[in-house]
Short mmCIF file of C-alpha atoms in Angstrom, two decimals:
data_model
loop_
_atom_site.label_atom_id
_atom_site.label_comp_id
_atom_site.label_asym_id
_atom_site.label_seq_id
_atom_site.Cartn_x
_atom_site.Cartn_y
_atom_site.Cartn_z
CA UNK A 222 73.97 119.81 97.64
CA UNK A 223 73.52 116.64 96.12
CA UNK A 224 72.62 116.39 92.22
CA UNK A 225 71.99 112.42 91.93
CA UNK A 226 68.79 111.02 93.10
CA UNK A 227 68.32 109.55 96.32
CA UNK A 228 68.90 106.19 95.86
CA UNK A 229 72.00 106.56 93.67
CA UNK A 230 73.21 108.77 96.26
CA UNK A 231 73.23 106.37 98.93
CA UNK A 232 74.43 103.52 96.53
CA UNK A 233 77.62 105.95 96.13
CA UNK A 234 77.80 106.20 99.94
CA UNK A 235 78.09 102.62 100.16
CA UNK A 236 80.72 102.45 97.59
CA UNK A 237 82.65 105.22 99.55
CA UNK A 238 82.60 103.31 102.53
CA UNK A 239 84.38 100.22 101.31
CA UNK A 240 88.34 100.47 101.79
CA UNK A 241 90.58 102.39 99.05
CA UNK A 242 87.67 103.64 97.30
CA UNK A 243 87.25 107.21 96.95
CA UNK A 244 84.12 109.75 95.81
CA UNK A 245 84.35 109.74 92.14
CA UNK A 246 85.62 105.77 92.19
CA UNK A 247 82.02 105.19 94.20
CA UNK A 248 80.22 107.82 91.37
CA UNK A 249 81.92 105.56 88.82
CA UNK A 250 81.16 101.89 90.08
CA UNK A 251 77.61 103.42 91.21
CA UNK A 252 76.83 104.13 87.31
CA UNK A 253 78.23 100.72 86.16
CA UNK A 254 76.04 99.28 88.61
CA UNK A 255 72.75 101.17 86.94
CA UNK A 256 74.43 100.41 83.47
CA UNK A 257 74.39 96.92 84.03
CA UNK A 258 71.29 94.52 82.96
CA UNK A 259 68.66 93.59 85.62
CA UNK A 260 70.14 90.32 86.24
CA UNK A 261 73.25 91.33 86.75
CA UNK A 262 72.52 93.89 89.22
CA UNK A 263 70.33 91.97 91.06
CA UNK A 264 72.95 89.26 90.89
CA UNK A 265 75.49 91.73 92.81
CA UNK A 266 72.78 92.44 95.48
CA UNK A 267 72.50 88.51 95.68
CA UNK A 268 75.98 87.37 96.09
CA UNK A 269 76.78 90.02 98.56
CA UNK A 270 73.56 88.61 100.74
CA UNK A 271 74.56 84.92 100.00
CA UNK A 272 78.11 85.61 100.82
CA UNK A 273 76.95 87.20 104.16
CA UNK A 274 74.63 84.82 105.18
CA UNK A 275 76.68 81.56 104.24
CA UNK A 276 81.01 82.30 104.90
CA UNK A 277 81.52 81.96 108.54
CA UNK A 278 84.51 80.35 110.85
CA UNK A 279 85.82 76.81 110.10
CA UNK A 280 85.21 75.56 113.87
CA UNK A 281 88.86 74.20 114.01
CA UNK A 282 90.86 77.12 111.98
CA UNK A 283 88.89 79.84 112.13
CA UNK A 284 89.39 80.32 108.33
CA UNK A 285 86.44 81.19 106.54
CA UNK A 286 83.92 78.47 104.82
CA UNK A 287 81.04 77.57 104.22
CA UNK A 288 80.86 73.84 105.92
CA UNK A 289 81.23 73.93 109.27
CA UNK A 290 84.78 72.71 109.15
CA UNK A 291 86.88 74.30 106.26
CA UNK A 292 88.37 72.33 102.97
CA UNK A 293 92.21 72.34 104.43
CA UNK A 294 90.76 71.35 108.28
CA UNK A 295 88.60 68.23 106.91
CA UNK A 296 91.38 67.03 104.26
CA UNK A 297 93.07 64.04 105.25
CA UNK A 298 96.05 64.86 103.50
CA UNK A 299 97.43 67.59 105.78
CA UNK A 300 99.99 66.89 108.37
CA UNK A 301 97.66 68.10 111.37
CA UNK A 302 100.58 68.30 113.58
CA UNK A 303 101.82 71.69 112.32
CA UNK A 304 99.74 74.88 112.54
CA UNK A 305 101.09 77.98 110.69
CA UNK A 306 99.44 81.03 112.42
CA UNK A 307 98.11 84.01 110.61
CA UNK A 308 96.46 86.95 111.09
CA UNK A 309 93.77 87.37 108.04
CA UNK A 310 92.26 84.60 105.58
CA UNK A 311 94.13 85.98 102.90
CA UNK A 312 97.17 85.58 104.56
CA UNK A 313 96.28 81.56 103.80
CA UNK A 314 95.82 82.15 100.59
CA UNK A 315 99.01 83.63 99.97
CA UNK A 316 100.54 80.55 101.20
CA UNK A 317 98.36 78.12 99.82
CA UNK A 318 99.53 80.27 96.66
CA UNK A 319 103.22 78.32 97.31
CA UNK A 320 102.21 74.59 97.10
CA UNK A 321 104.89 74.07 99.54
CA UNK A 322 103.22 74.21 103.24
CA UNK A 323 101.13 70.98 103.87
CA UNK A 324 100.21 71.44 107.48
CA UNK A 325 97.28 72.89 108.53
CA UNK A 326 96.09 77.02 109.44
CA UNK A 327 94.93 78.97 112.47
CA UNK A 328 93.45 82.50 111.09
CA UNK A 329 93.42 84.70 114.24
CA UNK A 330 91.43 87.80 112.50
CA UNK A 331 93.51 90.41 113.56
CA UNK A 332 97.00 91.09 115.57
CA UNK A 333 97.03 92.63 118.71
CA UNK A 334 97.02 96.79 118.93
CA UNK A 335 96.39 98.27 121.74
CA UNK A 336 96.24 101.49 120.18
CA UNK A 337 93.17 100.37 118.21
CA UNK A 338 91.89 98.59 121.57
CA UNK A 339 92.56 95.14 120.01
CA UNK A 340 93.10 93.14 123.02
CA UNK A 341 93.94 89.36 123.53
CA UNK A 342 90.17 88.48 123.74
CA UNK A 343 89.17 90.23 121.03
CA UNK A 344 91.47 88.11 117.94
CA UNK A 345 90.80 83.80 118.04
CA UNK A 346 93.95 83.10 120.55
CA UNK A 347 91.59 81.38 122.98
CA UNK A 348 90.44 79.13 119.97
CA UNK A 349 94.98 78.12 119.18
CA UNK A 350 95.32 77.33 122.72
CA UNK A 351 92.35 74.56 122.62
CA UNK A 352 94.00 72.67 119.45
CA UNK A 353 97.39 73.02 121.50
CA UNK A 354 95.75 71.20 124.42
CA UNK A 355 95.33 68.21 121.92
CA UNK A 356 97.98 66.37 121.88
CA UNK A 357 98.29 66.23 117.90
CA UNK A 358 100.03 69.50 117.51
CA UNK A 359 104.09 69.09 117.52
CA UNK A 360 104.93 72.37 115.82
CA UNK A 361 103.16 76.18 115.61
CA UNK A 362 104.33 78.58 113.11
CA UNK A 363 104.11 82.01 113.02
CA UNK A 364 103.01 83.56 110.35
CA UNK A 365 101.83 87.10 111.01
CA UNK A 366 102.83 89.85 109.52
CA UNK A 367 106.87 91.21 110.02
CA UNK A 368 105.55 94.39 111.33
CA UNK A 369 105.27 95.76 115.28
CA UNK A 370 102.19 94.58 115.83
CA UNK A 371 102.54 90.84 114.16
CA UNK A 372 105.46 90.90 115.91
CA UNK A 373 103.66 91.38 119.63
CA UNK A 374 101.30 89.25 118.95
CA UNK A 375 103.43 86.66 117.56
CA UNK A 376 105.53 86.76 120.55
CA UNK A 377 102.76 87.06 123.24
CA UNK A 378 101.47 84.12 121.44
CA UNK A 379 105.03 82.15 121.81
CA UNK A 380 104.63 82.79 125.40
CA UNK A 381 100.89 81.17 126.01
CA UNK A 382 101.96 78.41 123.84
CA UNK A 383 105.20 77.40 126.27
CA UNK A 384 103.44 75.56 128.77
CA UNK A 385 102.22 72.66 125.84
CA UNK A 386 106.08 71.65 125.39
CA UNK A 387 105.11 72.56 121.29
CA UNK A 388 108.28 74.11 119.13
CA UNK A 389 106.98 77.28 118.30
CA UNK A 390 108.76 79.01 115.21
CA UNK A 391 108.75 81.92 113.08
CA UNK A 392 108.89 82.52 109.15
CA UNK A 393 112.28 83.56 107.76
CA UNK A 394 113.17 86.91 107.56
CA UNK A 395 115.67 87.98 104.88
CA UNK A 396 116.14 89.22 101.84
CA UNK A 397 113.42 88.25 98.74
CA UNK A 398 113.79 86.49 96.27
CA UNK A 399 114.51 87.72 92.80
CA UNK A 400 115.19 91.31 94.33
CA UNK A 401 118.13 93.17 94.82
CA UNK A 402 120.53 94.46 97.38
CA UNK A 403 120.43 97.72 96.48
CA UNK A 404 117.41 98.66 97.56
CA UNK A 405 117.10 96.01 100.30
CA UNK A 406 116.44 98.35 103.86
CA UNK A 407 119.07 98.23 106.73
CA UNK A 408 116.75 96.17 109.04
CA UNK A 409 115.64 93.66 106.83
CA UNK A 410 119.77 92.96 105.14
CA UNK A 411 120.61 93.05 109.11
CA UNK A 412 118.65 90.25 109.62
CA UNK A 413 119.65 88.72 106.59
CA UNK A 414 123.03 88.42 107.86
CA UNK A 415 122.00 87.01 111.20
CA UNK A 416 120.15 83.98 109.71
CA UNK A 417 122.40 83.25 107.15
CA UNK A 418 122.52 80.05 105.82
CA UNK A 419 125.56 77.53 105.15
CA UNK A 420 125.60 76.94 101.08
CA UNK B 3 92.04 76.13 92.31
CA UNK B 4 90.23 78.41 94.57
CA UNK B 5 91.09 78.76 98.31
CA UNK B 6 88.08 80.67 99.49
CA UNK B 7 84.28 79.12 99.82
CA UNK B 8 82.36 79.53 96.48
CA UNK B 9 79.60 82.50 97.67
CA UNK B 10 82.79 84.35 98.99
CA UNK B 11 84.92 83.54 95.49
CA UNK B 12 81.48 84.83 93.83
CA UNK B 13 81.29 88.31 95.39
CA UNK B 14 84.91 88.77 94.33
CA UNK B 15 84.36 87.62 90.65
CA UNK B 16 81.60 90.43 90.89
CA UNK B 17 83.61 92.90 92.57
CA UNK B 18 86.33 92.06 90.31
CA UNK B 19 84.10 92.75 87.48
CA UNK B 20 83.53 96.40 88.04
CA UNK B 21 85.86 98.39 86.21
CA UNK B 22 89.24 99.55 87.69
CA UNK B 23 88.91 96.51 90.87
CA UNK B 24 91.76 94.13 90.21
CA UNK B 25 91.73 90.28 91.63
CA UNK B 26 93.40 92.08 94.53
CA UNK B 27 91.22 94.77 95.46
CA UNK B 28 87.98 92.77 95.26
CA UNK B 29 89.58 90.01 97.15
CA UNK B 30 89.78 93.46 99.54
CA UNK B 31 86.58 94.62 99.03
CA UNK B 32 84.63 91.33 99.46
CA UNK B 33 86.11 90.59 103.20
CA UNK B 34 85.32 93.59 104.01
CA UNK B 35 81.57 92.85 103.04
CA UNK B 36 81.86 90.18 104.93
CA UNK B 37 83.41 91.79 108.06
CA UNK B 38 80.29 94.22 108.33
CA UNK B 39 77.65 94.02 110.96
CA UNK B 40 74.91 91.93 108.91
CA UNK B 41 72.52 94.76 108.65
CA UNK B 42 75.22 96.90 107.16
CA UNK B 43 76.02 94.25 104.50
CA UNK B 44 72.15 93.93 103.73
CA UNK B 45 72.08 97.55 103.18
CA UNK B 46 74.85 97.54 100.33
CA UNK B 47 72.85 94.78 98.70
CA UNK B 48 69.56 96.86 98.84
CA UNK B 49 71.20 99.83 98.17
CA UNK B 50 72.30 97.95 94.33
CA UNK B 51 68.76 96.62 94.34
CA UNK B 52 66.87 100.27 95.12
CA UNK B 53 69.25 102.78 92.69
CA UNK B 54 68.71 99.74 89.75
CA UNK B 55 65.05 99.92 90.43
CA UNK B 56 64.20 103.58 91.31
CA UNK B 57 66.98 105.45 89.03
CA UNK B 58 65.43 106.09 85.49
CA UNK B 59 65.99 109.00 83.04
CA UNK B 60 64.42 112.25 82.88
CA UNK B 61 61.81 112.21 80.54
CA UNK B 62 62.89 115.55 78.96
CA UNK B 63 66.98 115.59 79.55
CA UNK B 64 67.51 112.12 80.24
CA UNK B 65 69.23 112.85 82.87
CA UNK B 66 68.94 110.25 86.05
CA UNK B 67 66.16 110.94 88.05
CA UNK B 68 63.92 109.07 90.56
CA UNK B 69 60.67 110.91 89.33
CA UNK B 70 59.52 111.73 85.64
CA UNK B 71 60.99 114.37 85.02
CA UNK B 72 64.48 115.68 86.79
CA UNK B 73 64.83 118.39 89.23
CA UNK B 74 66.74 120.29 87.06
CA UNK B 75 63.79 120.64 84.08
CA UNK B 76 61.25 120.87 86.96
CA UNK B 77 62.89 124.05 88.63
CA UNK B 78 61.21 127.42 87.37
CA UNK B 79 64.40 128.97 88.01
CA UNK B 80 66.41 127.30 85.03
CA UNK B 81 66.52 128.91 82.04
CA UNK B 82 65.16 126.15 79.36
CA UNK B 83 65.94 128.41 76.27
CA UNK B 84 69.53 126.75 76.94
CA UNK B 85 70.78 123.01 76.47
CA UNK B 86 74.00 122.22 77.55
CA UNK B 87 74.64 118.16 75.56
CA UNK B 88 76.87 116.24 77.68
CA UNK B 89 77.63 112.60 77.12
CA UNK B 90 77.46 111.39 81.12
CA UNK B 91 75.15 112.02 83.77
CA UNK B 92 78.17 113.02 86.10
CA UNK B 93 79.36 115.83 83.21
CA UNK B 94 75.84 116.94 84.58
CA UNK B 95 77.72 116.79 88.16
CA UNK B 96 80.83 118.43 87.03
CA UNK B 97 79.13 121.76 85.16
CA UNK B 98 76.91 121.81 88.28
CA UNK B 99 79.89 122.17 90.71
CA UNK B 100 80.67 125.35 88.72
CA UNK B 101 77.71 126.84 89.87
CA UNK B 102 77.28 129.41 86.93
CA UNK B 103 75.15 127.88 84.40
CA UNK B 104 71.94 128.32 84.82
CA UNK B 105 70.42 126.45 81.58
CA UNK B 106 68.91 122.63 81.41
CA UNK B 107 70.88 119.52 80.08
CA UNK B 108 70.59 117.05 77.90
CA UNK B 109 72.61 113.63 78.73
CA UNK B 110 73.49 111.65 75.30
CA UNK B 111 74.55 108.69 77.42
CA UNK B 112 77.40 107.91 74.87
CA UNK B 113 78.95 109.20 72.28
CA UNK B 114 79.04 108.47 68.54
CA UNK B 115 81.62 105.87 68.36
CA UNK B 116 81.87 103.29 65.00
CA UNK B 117 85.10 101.53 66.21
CA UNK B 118 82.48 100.09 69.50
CA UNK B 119 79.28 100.35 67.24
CA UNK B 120 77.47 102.79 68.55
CA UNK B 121 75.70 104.85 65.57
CA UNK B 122 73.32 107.93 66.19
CA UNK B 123 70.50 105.46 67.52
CA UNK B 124 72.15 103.90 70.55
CA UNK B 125 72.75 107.22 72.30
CA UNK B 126 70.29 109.62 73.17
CA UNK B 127 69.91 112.13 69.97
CA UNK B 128 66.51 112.08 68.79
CA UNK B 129 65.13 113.11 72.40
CA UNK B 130 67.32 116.24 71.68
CA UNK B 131 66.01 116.76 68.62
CA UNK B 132 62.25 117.02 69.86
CA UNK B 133 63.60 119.45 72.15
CA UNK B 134 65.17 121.62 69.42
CA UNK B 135 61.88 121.46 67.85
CA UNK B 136 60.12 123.46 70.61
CA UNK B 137 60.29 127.25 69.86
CA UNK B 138 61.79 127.97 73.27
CA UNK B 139 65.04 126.29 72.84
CA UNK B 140 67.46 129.44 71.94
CA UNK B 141 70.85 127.85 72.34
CA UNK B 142 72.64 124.38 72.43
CA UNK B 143 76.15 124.20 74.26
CA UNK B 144 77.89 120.91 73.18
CA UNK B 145 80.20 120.17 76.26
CA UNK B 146 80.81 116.81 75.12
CA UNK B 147 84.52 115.61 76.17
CA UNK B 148 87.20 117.22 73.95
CA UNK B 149 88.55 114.18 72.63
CA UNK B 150 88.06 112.58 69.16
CA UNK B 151 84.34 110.82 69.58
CA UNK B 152 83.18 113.73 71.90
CA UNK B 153 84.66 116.44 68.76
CA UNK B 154 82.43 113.77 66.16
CA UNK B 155 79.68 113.51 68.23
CA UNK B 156 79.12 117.26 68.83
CA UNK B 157 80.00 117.82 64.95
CA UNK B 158 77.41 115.43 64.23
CA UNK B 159 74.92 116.76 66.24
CA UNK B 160 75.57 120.26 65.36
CA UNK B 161 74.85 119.63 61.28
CA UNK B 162 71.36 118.13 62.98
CA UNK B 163 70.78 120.92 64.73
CA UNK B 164 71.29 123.44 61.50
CA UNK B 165 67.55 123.57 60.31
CA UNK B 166 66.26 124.17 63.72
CA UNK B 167 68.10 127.70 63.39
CA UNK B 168 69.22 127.16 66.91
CA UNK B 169 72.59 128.84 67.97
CA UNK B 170 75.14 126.06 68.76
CA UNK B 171 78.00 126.71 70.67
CA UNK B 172 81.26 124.01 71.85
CA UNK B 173 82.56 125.04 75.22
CA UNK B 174 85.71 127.02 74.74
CA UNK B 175 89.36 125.02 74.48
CA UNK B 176 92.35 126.82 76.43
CA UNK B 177 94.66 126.27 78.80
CA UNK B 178 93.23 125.20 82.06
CA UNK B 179 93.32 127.60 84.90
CA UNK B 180 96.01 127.43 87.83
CA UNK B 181 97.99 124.76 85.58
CA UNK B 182 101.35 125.70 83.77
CA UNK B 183 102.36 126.37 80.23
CA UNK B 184 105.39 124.28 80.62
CA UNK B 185 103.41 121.62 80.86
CA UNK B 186 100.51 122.00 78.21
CA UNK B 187 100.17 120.20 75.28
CA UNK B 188 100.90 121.69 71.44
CA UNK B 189 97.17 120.85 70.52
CA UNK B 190 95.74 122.97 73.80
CA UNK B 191 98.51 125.79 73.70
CA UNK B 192 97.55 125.97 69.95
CA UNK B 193 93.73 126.24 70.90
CA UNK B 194 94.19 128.98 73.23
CA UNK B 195 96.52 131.08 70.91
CA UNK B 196 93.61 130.61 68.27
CA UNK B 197 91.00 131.62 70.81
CA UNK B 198 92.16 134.22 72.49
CA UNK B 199 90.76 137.26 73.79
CA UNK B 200 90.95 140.81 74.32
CA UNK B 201 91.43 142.18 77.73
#
């Protein structure tokens, strides 16, 4: 039995449905919503529609913007002869986020899984192969995440990408920075050790 | 500097803005808007737009309500000769789920709090008031949270109430059922010493 009117009730269902939010965190963000002014709420409604209807694929990357080619793809101040492969748009962010990398991105929306029926056609693999083709690319890196599945795909990847004679690396594994041994796992000091580093 | 397209770095700032959704989580929230089937995503914007336009309060409780008056105060099987004051609409919710009380409500939306500025006028008093001034109102249950405002706010209410010669009840402190006396609090353990009863 429901005790909130209608509408409400499906605004909480729509809350529910988003990732990590639970029942009473929908109830709660559903009665902020009616607490806040008109503007505002209409405002929500609007940016989710605008966001919708404007962010799709940077034709090159596949990163998400709202030209047709993305900020990082049309800059002329990245070394387009490096592409660091990863598996979300966030995951550029978070690299962006180190001012360090100046090459450019390919976002491939997902890893391979065939246990979720993620298959090779269904993540932007086809799209990396085309840029590969061009003669411009020297270096790929791969930059999904150090689980199994970014691992698969990582490596399936490595294998497509042979045939263009293009060095094909992978991000560091090891231990991070500022933590400490102690709690390091087995795996990750294991491979620590293996790709140590002369001082 | 901002990474993402400016209608996708909008939707976070207003995810982001609701309360408890970090940077983080509305960065998470806002792809996954975007990673809906469009009609999906147009139906979490018109779900904000529909609950801010249809939801209201009751005319009587104040509850929220899509029509006048709630379906609570319009049911012939609720016994209006009881109000149980709560400060939230989902308190409403929360004594419902009991499934025992069988009274009518009355939603203060707030409670009396100087520190934030909110005086008698800003939440929903007077409305209760009018009520208490109808002969058929027999008893008023404050069930207003047990905390410091909630304790003020009910005092405050009750000294209102007085000249009405209305009996006004506070919903019984104790220790909470199924939990531990290990754990409880001096205050509660103190409470349910104080209120005990005979068996």
């Amino acid at each position: 039995m429901s005790f909130f009117p209608a509408s409400l009730e499906t605004l909480i269902d729509r809350f529910a449905s988003l990732p990590g939010i639970g029942r009473k965190s929908a109830q709660r963000l559903a009665f902020h919503i009616l607490s806040l002014p008109d503007e505002e709420a209409t405002a929500f409604a609007d940016a989710i529609t605008e966001a919708k209807a404007n962010v799709h694929c940077c034709r090159i990357c596949q990163n998400l913007t709202e030209g047709e080619v993305c900020a990082i793809c049309a800059s002329d101040r990245r070394d387009k002869s490096t592409i660091c492969v990863v598996s979300e748009p966030r995951d550029v962010l978070s690299i962006e986020r180190g001012r360090e990398y100046n090459g450019t991105y390919h976002v491939l929306h997902g890893v391979l899984s065939p246990m979720n029926h993620v298959g090779p056609d269904d993540i932007r693999i086809k799209e990396l192969l085309v840029r590969a083709a061009e003669d411009e690319v020297e270096e790929v890196i791969m930059a999904t995440n150090p689980d199994t599945e970014g691992e698969a795909t990582a490596m399936y990847i490595s294998r497509l990408l042979k045939p263009f004679q293009i060095k094909v690396t992978r991000l560091a594994y090891g231990i991070p920075v500022g933590s400490n041994l102690e709690f390091a796992d087995d795996a990750t000091l294991n491979r620590a050790i293996e790709g140590r580093t002369e001082m």
